Amino acid sequence: VKGGAAGGRGDFGGGYRTKDEDVFAKGSDILLSTKPRVTYVPPPLPEDEDSIFAHYESGINFDKYDDIMVDVSGSNPPQAIMTFEEAALCETLNKNVSKSGYVKPTPVQKHGIPIISAGRDIMACAQTGSGKTAAFLLPILQKLMSDGVAASRFSELQEPEALIVAPTRELINQIYMEARKFSFGTCVRPVVVYGGISTGHQLREVERGCNVLCGTPGRLLDVIGRGKVGLSKLRYFVLDEADRMLDMGFEPDMRRLVGSPGMPSKEERQTLMFSATFPEEIQRLAADFLRTDYLFLAVGVVGGACTDVEQKFVQVSKFSKREQLLDILKTTGTERTMVFVETKRNADFIATFLCQEKVPTTSIHGDREQREREQALGDFRSGKCPVLVATSVAARGLDIPDVQHVINFDLPNNIDEYVHRIGRTGRCGNTGRAVSFYDMEADSQLAPSLVRVLSRAQQEVPSWLEESAFSGGGSAGSNLPRKGFNSTDSRKGGAFQDHSSVSSQPAAQTAADDEEWE
Ligand SMILES: Nc1ncnc2c1ncn2[C@@H]1O[C@H](COP(=O)(O)OP(=O)(O)OP(=O)(O)O)[C@@H](O)[C@H]1O
């Protein structure tokens, strides 16, 4: 749905659109879209402390995070902290941290918090579900608190001190909820903007005061382009799921964002990048956005799967998948299960099939209205629908309590996507299970990377998968599991990376979907 009379989406000088967003020409409010205006306003958020601080418990493997190898590269890294006390957070923040159930920092927090507090740029890589969000939120909030910012209410132009971007609406909303939780009772005001929701509603929220602006790229560029948000006071620029934010789909938007009027240069701001995966080619590109002395933090293997997820594979044929899915779901009962499929059509199709088979199921994908997407997540969270069929729109970042299973009905064509998907379970030291349907005909290009990810995560590698990896074309040899890897920073040169040639494919693939994401 690239569109707009004036050069397509993202053309900051012209009109741009994302799927569910209104389309406006620069500097005017002329609606160019033939689509109806988005009028959806989400229900008000609960204000009571119990809801704000609701959390699930960390699991039996939480303490094992401490055994993961950590590598910080770059000059003069500050010393890691061992406890939250050492982070020297102000009293309110400390209280909020403990009300959130945090007793001890995770490795990415132990290393990331002091790096950010020391004013350094960072590219951080740590496994799914290991607390990256708090690793960037806490030091930012601490700095804003100690400097005593206060958002001016009802000022025409809001000038946030921090800008956080993420690739999907649900994820940015979740980050916003975390920011709202940690800043509870302080003078720091976070706000969120994303597609699929009435722009007017979100602008009114921005106008009420905005210190930390969370957003998806399209909607952010929109509110900035309308002159409602100024960037000249910006100190922190955070890219969550940074490798995704810089791949072909979003990179142009990121360049537009840093080129927006008033945006401080990279020397004058702090840029923070976080993800569980970071292909080297994207690392090199990311350097454009970072000061040259940025620190690279790797907790465990860059691009490695969470070791708390048991990974199983089932050989299937295209036509047996549905029945096999049903068989599995019959045994898992009411346990929360996410089923990933490749296309939006298939998501609807499978969800309908499961409902007909009396498995309470809902679905989330880019063709659903925002209201429906939020309803689906809500029904899944509450357990009303314990099965959620999803496209890759739900693969990254979502932190949903009690997801015990991930099923790859269709395997993705990219190993990083696989790592993110299975990371929806096994979070915060809890254990989880992932079952992937492997179709020899369709999935063999992924076999070498799968073998590598499995063996690095100390998982059993089925012999047929290993065979498939070896026989799957000329590149298999170079894709053998490599031992003794530990270098991860692309600046080190020749560093290992868990990316075979297949990894460059998906960017192009997903690019077409971006507009439906955010
Ligand atoms: N120190 C801590 N103690 C207890 N719980 C924590 C701690 N840090 C984070 N958590 C909780 O762990 C869960 C996962 O954290 P988070 O969503 O930040 O992971 P992540 O590393 O960003 O994962 P992903 O790569 O999937 O985005 C959240 O529910 C979070 O509140």
JSON list of N, CA, C and O and ligand atoms in Angstrom, two decimals, residues 56 58 62 84 101-106 109 127-134 174 178 181 241 276 397 399 424 427-428, ligand 1:
[
{"chain": "A", "resi": 56, "resn": "TYR", "atom": "N", "xyz": [4.21, -10.99, 36.18]},
{"chain": "A", "resi": 56, "resn": "TYR", "atom": "CA", "xyz": [4.34, -12.41, 36.47]},
{"chain": "A", "resi": 56, "resn": "TYR", "atom": "C", "xyz": [5.67, -12.66, 37.14]},
{"chain": "A", "resi": 56, "resn": "TYR", "atom": "O", "xyz": [6.57, -11.81, 37.11]},
{"chain": "A", "resi": 58, "resn": "SER", "atom": "N", "xyz": [9.36, -14.20, 38.09]},
{"chain": "A", "resi": 58, "resn": "SER", "atom": "CA", "xyz": [10.52, -14.73, 37.37]},
{"chain": "A", "resi": 58, "resn": "SER", "atom": "C", "xyz": [10.60, -16.24, 37.66]},
{"chain": "A", "resi": 58, "resn": "SER", "atom": "O", "xyz": [10.10, -16.72, 38.68]},
{"chain": "A", "resi": 62, "resn": "PHE", "atom": "N", "xyz": [16.00, -18.02, 36.50]},
{"chain": "A", "resi": 62, "resn": "PHE", "atom": "CA", "xyz": [16.38, -16.61, 36.54]},
{"chain": "A", "resi": 62, "resn": "PHE", "atom": "C", "xyz": [17.84, -16.44, 37.00]},
{"chain": "A", "resi": 62, "resn": "PHE", "atom": "O", "xyz": [18.60, -15.68, 36.40]},
{"chain": "A", "resi": 84, "resn": "PHE", "atom": "N", "xyz": [20.49, -3.46, 42.18]},
{"chain": "A", "resi": 84, "resn": "PHE", "atom": "CA", "xyz": [19.77, -2.23, 41.82]},
{"chain": "A", "resi": 84, "resn": "PHE", "atom": "C", "xyz": [20.21, -1.06, 42.70]},
{"chain": "A", "resi": 84, "resn": "PHE", "atom": "O", "xyz": [20.19, 0.08, 42.26]},
{"chain": "A", "resi": 101, "resn": "GLY", "atom": "N", "xyz": [8.39, -6.17, 41.12]},
{"chain": "A", "resi": 101, "resn": "GLY", "atom": "CA", "xyz": [8.83, -7.53, 41.42]},
{"chain": "A", "resi": 101, "resn": "GLY", "atom": "C", "xyz": [10.29, -7.77, 41.06]},
{"chain": "A", "resi": 101, "resn": "GLY", "atom": "O", "xyz": [10.75, -8.90, 41.06]},
{"chain": "A", "resi": 102, "resn": "TYR", "atom": "N", "xyz": [11.04, -6.70, 40.74]},
{"chain": "A", "resi": 102, "resn": "TYR", "atom": "CA", "xyz": [12.45, -6.86, 40.41]},
{"chain": "A", "resi": 102, "resn": "TYR", "atom": "C", "xyz": [13.27, -6.85, 41.69]},
{"chain": "A", "resi": 102, "resn": "TYR", "atom": "O", "xyz": [13.21, -5.91, 42.46]},
{"chain": "A", "resi": 103, "resn": "VAL", "atom": "N", "xyz": [14.03, -7.91, 41.92]},
{"chain": "A", "resi": 103, "resn": "VAL", "atom": "CA", "xyz": [14.88, -7.97, 43.10]},
{"chain": "A", "resi": 103, "resn": "VAL", "atom": "C", "xyz": [16.34, -7.78, 42.68]},
{"chain": "A", "resi": 103, "resn": "VAL", "atom": "O", "xyz": [17.10, -7.07, 43.32]},
{"chain": "A", "resi": 104, "resn": "LYS", "atom": "N", "xyz": [16.68, -8.39, 41.58]},
{"chain": "A", "resi": 104, "resn": "LYS", "atom": "CA", "xyz": [18.08, -8.42, 41.15]},
{"chain": "A", "resi": 104, "resn": "LYS", "atom": "C", "xyz": [18.13, -8.09, 39.66]},
{"chain": "A", "resi": 104, "resn": "LYS", "atom": "O", "xyz": [17.29, -8.59, 38.90]},
{"chain": "A", "resi": 105, "resn": "PRO", "atom": "N", "xyz": [19.11, -7.30, 39.23]},
{"chain": "A", "resi": 105, "resn": "PRO", "atom": "CA", "xyz": [19.16, -6.99, 37.80]},
{"chain": "A", "resi": 105, "resn": "PRO", "atom": "C", "xyz": [19.59, -8.20, 36.96]},
{"chain": "A", "resi": 105, "resn": "PRO", "atom": "O", "xyz": [20.35, -9.05, 37.42]},
{"chain": "A", "resi": 106, "resn": "THR", "atom": "N", "xyz": [19.10, -8.27, 35.74]},
{"chain": "A", "resi": 106, "resn": "THR", "atom": "CA", "xyz": [19.55, -9.30, 34.79]},
{"chain": "A", "resi": 106, "resn": "THR", "atom": "C", "xyz": [20.87, -8.81, 34.18]},
{"chain": "A", "resi": 106, "resn": "THR", "atom": "O", "xyz": [21.22, -7.63, 34.30]},
{"chain": "A", "resi": 109, "resn": "GLN", "atom": "N", "xyz": [20.90, -5.69, 32.25]},
{"chain": "A", "resi": 109, "resn": "GLN", "atom": "CA", "xyz": [20.68, -4.53, 33.13]},
{"chain": "A", "resi": 109, "resn": "GLN", "atom": "C", "xyz": [21.95, -4.20, 33.91]},
{"chain": "A", "resi": 109, "resn": "GLN", "atom": "O", "xyz": [22.33, -3.04, 34.05]},
{"chain": "A", "resi": 127, "resn": "GLN", "atom": "N", "xyz": [19.49, -12.18, 25.07]},
{"chain": "A", "resi": 127, "resn": "GLN", "atom": "CA", "xyz": [18.44, -13.10, 24.64]},
{"chain": "A", "resi": 127, "resn": "GLN", "atom": "C", "xyz": [17.03, -12.59, 24.96]},
{"chain": "A", "resi": 127, "resn": "GLN", "atom": "O", "xyz": [16.84, -11.75, 25.85]},
{"chain": "A", "resi": 128, "resn": "THR", "atom": "N", "xyz": [16.08, -13.13, 24.22]},
{"chain": "A", "resi": 128, "resn": "THR", "atom": "CA", "xyz": [14.68, -12.74, 24.40]},
{"chain": "A", "resi": 128, "resn": "THR", "atom": "C", "xyz": [14.24, -12.93, 25.86]},
{"chain": "A", "resi": 128, "resn": "THR", "atom": "O", "xyz": [14.64, -13.90, 26.50]},
{"chain": "A", "resi": 129, "resn": "GLY", "atom": "N", "xyz": [13.46, -12.00, 26.33]},
{"chain": "A", "resi": 129, "resn": "GLY", "atom": "CA", "xyz": [12.86, -12.13, 27.66]},
{"chain": "A", "resi": 129, "resn": "GLY", "atom": "C", "xyz": [13.80, -11.90, 28.82]},
{"chain": "A", "resi": 129, "resn": "GLY", "atom": "O", "xyz": [13.49, -12.26, 29.96]},
{"chain": "A", "resi": 130, "resn": "SER", "atom": "N", "xyz": [14.97, -11.27, 28.55]},
{"chain": "A", "resi": 130, "resn": "SER", "atom": "CA", "xyz": [15.93, -11.12, 29.65]},
{"chain": "A", "resi": 130, "resn": "SER", "atom": "C", "xyz": [16.04, -9.68, 30.16]},
{"chain": "A", "resi": 130, "resn": "SER", "atom": "O", "xyz": [17.06, -9.32, 30.75]},
{"chain": "A", "resi": 131, "resn": "GLY", "atom": "N", "xyz": [15.02, -8.87, 29.92]},
{"chain": "A", "resi": 131, "resn": "GLY", "atom": "CA", "xyz": [14.95, -7.58, 30.60]},
{"chain": "A", "resi": 131, "resn": "GLY", "atom": "C", "xyz": [15.61, -6.40, 29.91]},
{"chain": "A", "resi": 131, "resn": "GLY", "atom": "O", "xyz": [16.08, -5.47, 30.58]},
{"chain": "A", "resi": 132, "resn": "LYS", "atom": "N", "xyz": [15.60, -6.41, 28.59]},
{"chain": "A", "resi": 132, "resn": "LYS", "atom": "CA", "xyz": [16.23, -5.30, 27.87]},
{"chain": "A", "resi": 132, "resn": "LYS", "atom": "C", "xyz": [15.46, -3.99, 28.07]},
{"chain": "A", "resi": 132, "resn": "LYS", "atom": "O", "xyz": [16.05, -2.92, 28.12]},
{"chain": "A", "resi": 133, "resn": "THR", "atom": "N", "xyz": [14.14, -4.09, 28.20]},
{"chain": "A", "resi": 133, "resn": "THR", "atom": "CA", "xyz": [13.33, -2.86, 28.30]},
{"chain": "A", "resi": 133, "resn": "THR", "atom": "C", "xyz": [13.74, -2.03, 29.51]},
{"chain": "A", "resi": 133, "resn": "THR", "atom": "O", "xyz": [13.98, -0.82, 29.40]},
{"chain": "A", "resi": 134, "resn": "ALA", "atom": "N", "xyz": [13.81, -2.66, 30.67]},
{"chain": "A", "resi": 134, "resn": "ALA", "atom": "CA", "xyz": [14.20, -1.91, 31.87]},
{"chain": "A", "resi": 134, "resn": "ALA", "atom": "C", "xyz": [15.65, -1.46, 31.78]},
{"chain": "A", "resi": 134, "resn": "ALA", "atom": "O", "xyz": [16.02, -0.43, 32.36]},
{"chain": "A", "resi": 174, "resn": "GLN", "atom": "N", "xyz": [3.42, -1.67, 24.69]},
{"chain": "A", "resi": 174, "resn": "GLN", "atom": "CA", "xyz": [3.96, -2.39, 25.86]},
{"chain": "A", "resi": 174, "resn": "GLN", "atom": "C", "xyz": [5.14, -1.62, 26.48]},
{"chain": "A", "resi": 174, "resn": "GLN", "atom": "O", "xyz": [5.23, -1.51, 27.70]},
{"chain": "A", "resi": 178, "resn": "GLU", "atom": "N", "xyz": [5.43, 0.03, 30.26]},
{"chain": "A", "resi": 178, "resn": "GLU", "atom": "CA", "xyz": [6.57, -0.15, 31.16]},
{"chain": "A", "resi": 178, "resn": "GLU", "atom": "C", "xyz": [7.10, 1.22, 31.61]},
{"chain": "A", "resi": 178, "resn": "GLU", "atom": "O", "xyz": [7.42, 1.41, 32.78]},
{"chain": "A", "resi": 181, "resn": "LYS", "atom": "N", "xyz": [4.80, 2.62, 34.10]},
{"chain": "A", "resi": 181, "resn": "LYS", "atom": "CA", "xyz": [4.95, 1.93, 35.38]},
{"chain": "A", "resi": 181, "resn": "LYS", "atom": "C", "xyz": [6.17, 2.46, 36.14]},
{"chain": "A", "resi": 181, "resn": "LYS", "atom": "O", "xyz": [6.06, 2.85, 37.30]},
{"chain": "A", "resi": 241, "resn": "GLU", "atom": "N", "xyz": [14.39, -3.43, 19.27]},
{"chain": "A", "resi": 241, "resn": "GLU", "atom": "CA", "xyz": [14.40, -4.31, 18.08]},
{"chain": "A", "resi": 241, "resn": "GLU", "atom": "C", "xyz": [15.21, -3.60, 16.99]},
{"chain": "A", "resi": 241, "resn": "GLU", "atom": "O", "xyz": [14.78, -3.48, 15.84]},
{"chain": "A", "resi": 276, "resn": "ALA", "atom": "N", "xyz": [17.65, -8.89, 20.43]},
{"chain": "A", "resi": 276, "resn": "ALA", "atom": "CA", "xyz": [18.19, -10.23, 20.70]},
{"chain": "A", "resi": 276, "resn": "ALA", "atom": "C", "xyz": [19.01, -10.70, 19.51]},
{"chain": "A", "resi": 276, "resn": "ALA", "atom": "O", "xyz": [19.74, -11.68, 19.62]},
{"chain": "A", "resi": 397, "resn": "GLY", "atom": "N", "xyz": [9.32, -9.03, 20.75]},
{"chain": "A", "resi": 397, "resn": "GLY", "atom": "CA", "xyz": [9.15, -8.15, 21.90]},
{"chain": "A", "resi": 397, "resn": "GLY", "atom": "C", "xyz": [7.98, -8.40, 22.83]},
{"chain": "A", "resi": 397, "resn": "GLY", "atom": "O", "xyz": [8.04, -8.06, 24.00]},
{"chain": "A", "resi": 399, "resn": "ASP", "atom": "N", "xyz": [5.56, -9.39, 25.52]},
{"chain": "A", "resi": 399, "resn": "ASP", "atom": "CA", "xyz": [5.82, -10.04, 26.81]},
{"chain": "A", "resi": 399, "resn": "ASP", "atom": "C", "xyz": [4.47, -10.40, 27.41]},
{"chain": "A", "resi": 399, "resn": "ASP", "atom": "O", "xyz": [3.87, -9.62, 28.14]},
{"chain": "A", "resi": 424, "resn": "ARG", "atom": "N", "xyz": [8.82, -15.81, 22.58]},
{"chain": "A", "resi": 424, "resn": "ARG", "atom": "CA", "xyz": [7.58, -15.36, 23.25]},
{"chain": "A", "resi": 424, "resn": "ARG", "atom": "C", "xyz": [7.30, -16.25, 24.45]},
{"chain": "A", "resi": 424, "resn": "ARG", "atom": "O", "xyz": [6.45, -15.94, 25.27]},
{"chain": "A", "resi": 427, "resn": "ARG", "atom": "N", "xyz": [10.33, -16.81, 29.20]},
{"chain": "A", "resi": 427, "resn": "ARG", "atom": "CA", "xyz": [10.79, -15.46, 29.54]},
{"chain": "A", "resi": 427, "resn": "ARG", "atom": "C", "xyz": [11.10, -15.31, 31.02]},
{"chain": "A", "resi": 427, "resn": "ARG", "atom": "O", "xyz": [10.48, -15.95, 31.86]},
{"chain": "A", "resi": 428, "resn": "CYS", "atom": "N", "xyz": [12.06, -14.45, 31.28]},
{"chain": "A", "resi": 428, "resn": "CYS", "atom": "CA", "xyz": [12.38, -14.07, 32.66]},
{"chain": "A", "resi": 428, "resn": "CYS", "atom": "C", "xyz": [12.68, -15.30, 33.53]},
{"chain": "A", "resi": 428, "resn": "CYS", "atom": "O", "xyz": [12.23, -15.40, 34.67]},
{"chain": "B", "resi": 1, "resn": "LIG", "atom": "N1", "xyz": [15.44, -7.72, 37.01]},
{"chain": "B", "resi": 1, "resn": "LIG", "atom": "C1", "xyz": [14.26, -8.27, 36.79]},
{"chain": "B", "resi": 1, "resn": "LIG", "atom": "N2", "xyz": [13.65, -9.01, 37.75]},
{"chain": "B", "resi": 1, "resn": "LIG", "atom": "C2", "xyz": [12.44, -9.57, 37.52]},
{"chain": "B", "resi": 1, "resn": "LIG", "atom": "N3", "xyz": [11.76, -9.46, 36.37]},
{"chain": "B", "resi": 1, "resn": "LIG", "atom": "C3", "xyz": [12.32, -8.75, 35.37]},
{"chain": "B", "resi": 1, "resn": "LIG", "atom": "C4", "xyz": [13.59, -8.13, 35.54]},
{"chain": "B", "resi": 1, "resn": "LIG", "atom": "N4", "xyz": [13.89, -7.48, 34.40]},
{"chain": "B", "resi": 1, "resn": "LIG", "atom": "C5", "xyz": [12.86, -7.69, 33.56]},
{"chain": "B", "resi": 1, "resn": "LIG", "atom": "N5", "xyz": [11.92, -8.45, 34.13]},
{"chain": "B", "resi": 1, "resn": "LIG", "atom": "C6", "xyz": [10.66, -8.91, 33.50]},
{"chain": "B", "resi": 1, "resn": "LIG", "atom": "O1", "xyz": [11.00, -9.88, 32.53]},
{"chain": "B", "resi": 1, "resn": "LIG", "atom": "C7", "xyz": [10.11, -9.85, 31.42]},
{"chain": "B", "resi": 1, "resn": "LIG", "atom": "C8", "xyz": [10.87, -9.75, 30.12]},
{"chain": "B", "resi": 1, "resn": "LIG", "atom": "O2", "xyz": [11.51, -8.48, 30.03]},
{"chain": "B", "resi": 1, "resn": "LIG", "atom": "P1", "xyz": [11.58, -7.69, 28.64]},
{"chain": "B", "resi": 1, "resn": "LIG", "atom": "O3", "xyz": [10.24, -7.69, 27.98]},
{"chain": "B", "resi": 1, "resn": "LIG", "atom": "O4", "xyz": [12.22, -6.39, 28.89]},
{"chain": "B", "resi": 1, "resn": "LIG", "atom": "O5", "xyz": [12.55, -8.66, 27.80]},
{"chain": "B", "resi": 1, "resn": "LIG", "atom": "P2", "xyz": [13.38, -8.37, 26.48]},
{"chain": "B", "resi": 1, "resn": "LIG", "atom": "O6", "xyz": [14.78, -8.72, 26.75]},
{"chain": "B", "resi": 1, "resn": "LIG", "atom": "O7", "xyz": [13.10, -6.98, 25.99]},
{"chain": "B", "resi": 1, "resn": "LIG", "atom": "O8", "xyz": [12.75, -9.45, 25.48]},
{"chain": "B", "resi": 1, "resn": "LIG", "atom": "P3", "xyz": [12.52, -9.42, 23.87]},
{"chain": "B", "resi": 1, "resn": "LIG", "atom": "O9", "xyz": [13.85, -9.68, 23.24]},
{"chain": "B", "resi": 1, "resn": "LIG", "atom": "O10", "xyz": [11.56, -10.51, 23.63]},
{"chain": "B", "resi": 1, "resn": "LIG", "atom": "O11", "xyz": [12.01, -8.05, 23.53]},
{"chain": "B", "resi": 1, "resn": "LIG", "atom": "C9", "xyz": [9.18, -8.66, 31.69]},
{"chain": "B", "resi": 1, "resn": "LIG", "atom": "O12", "xyz": [7.97, -9.14, 32.22]},
{"chain": "B", "resi": 1, "resn": "LIG", "atom": "C10", "xyz": [9.94, -7.84, 32.71]},
{"chain": "B", "resi": 1, "resn": "LIG", "atom": "O13", "xyz": [9.08, -7.07, 33.52]}
]
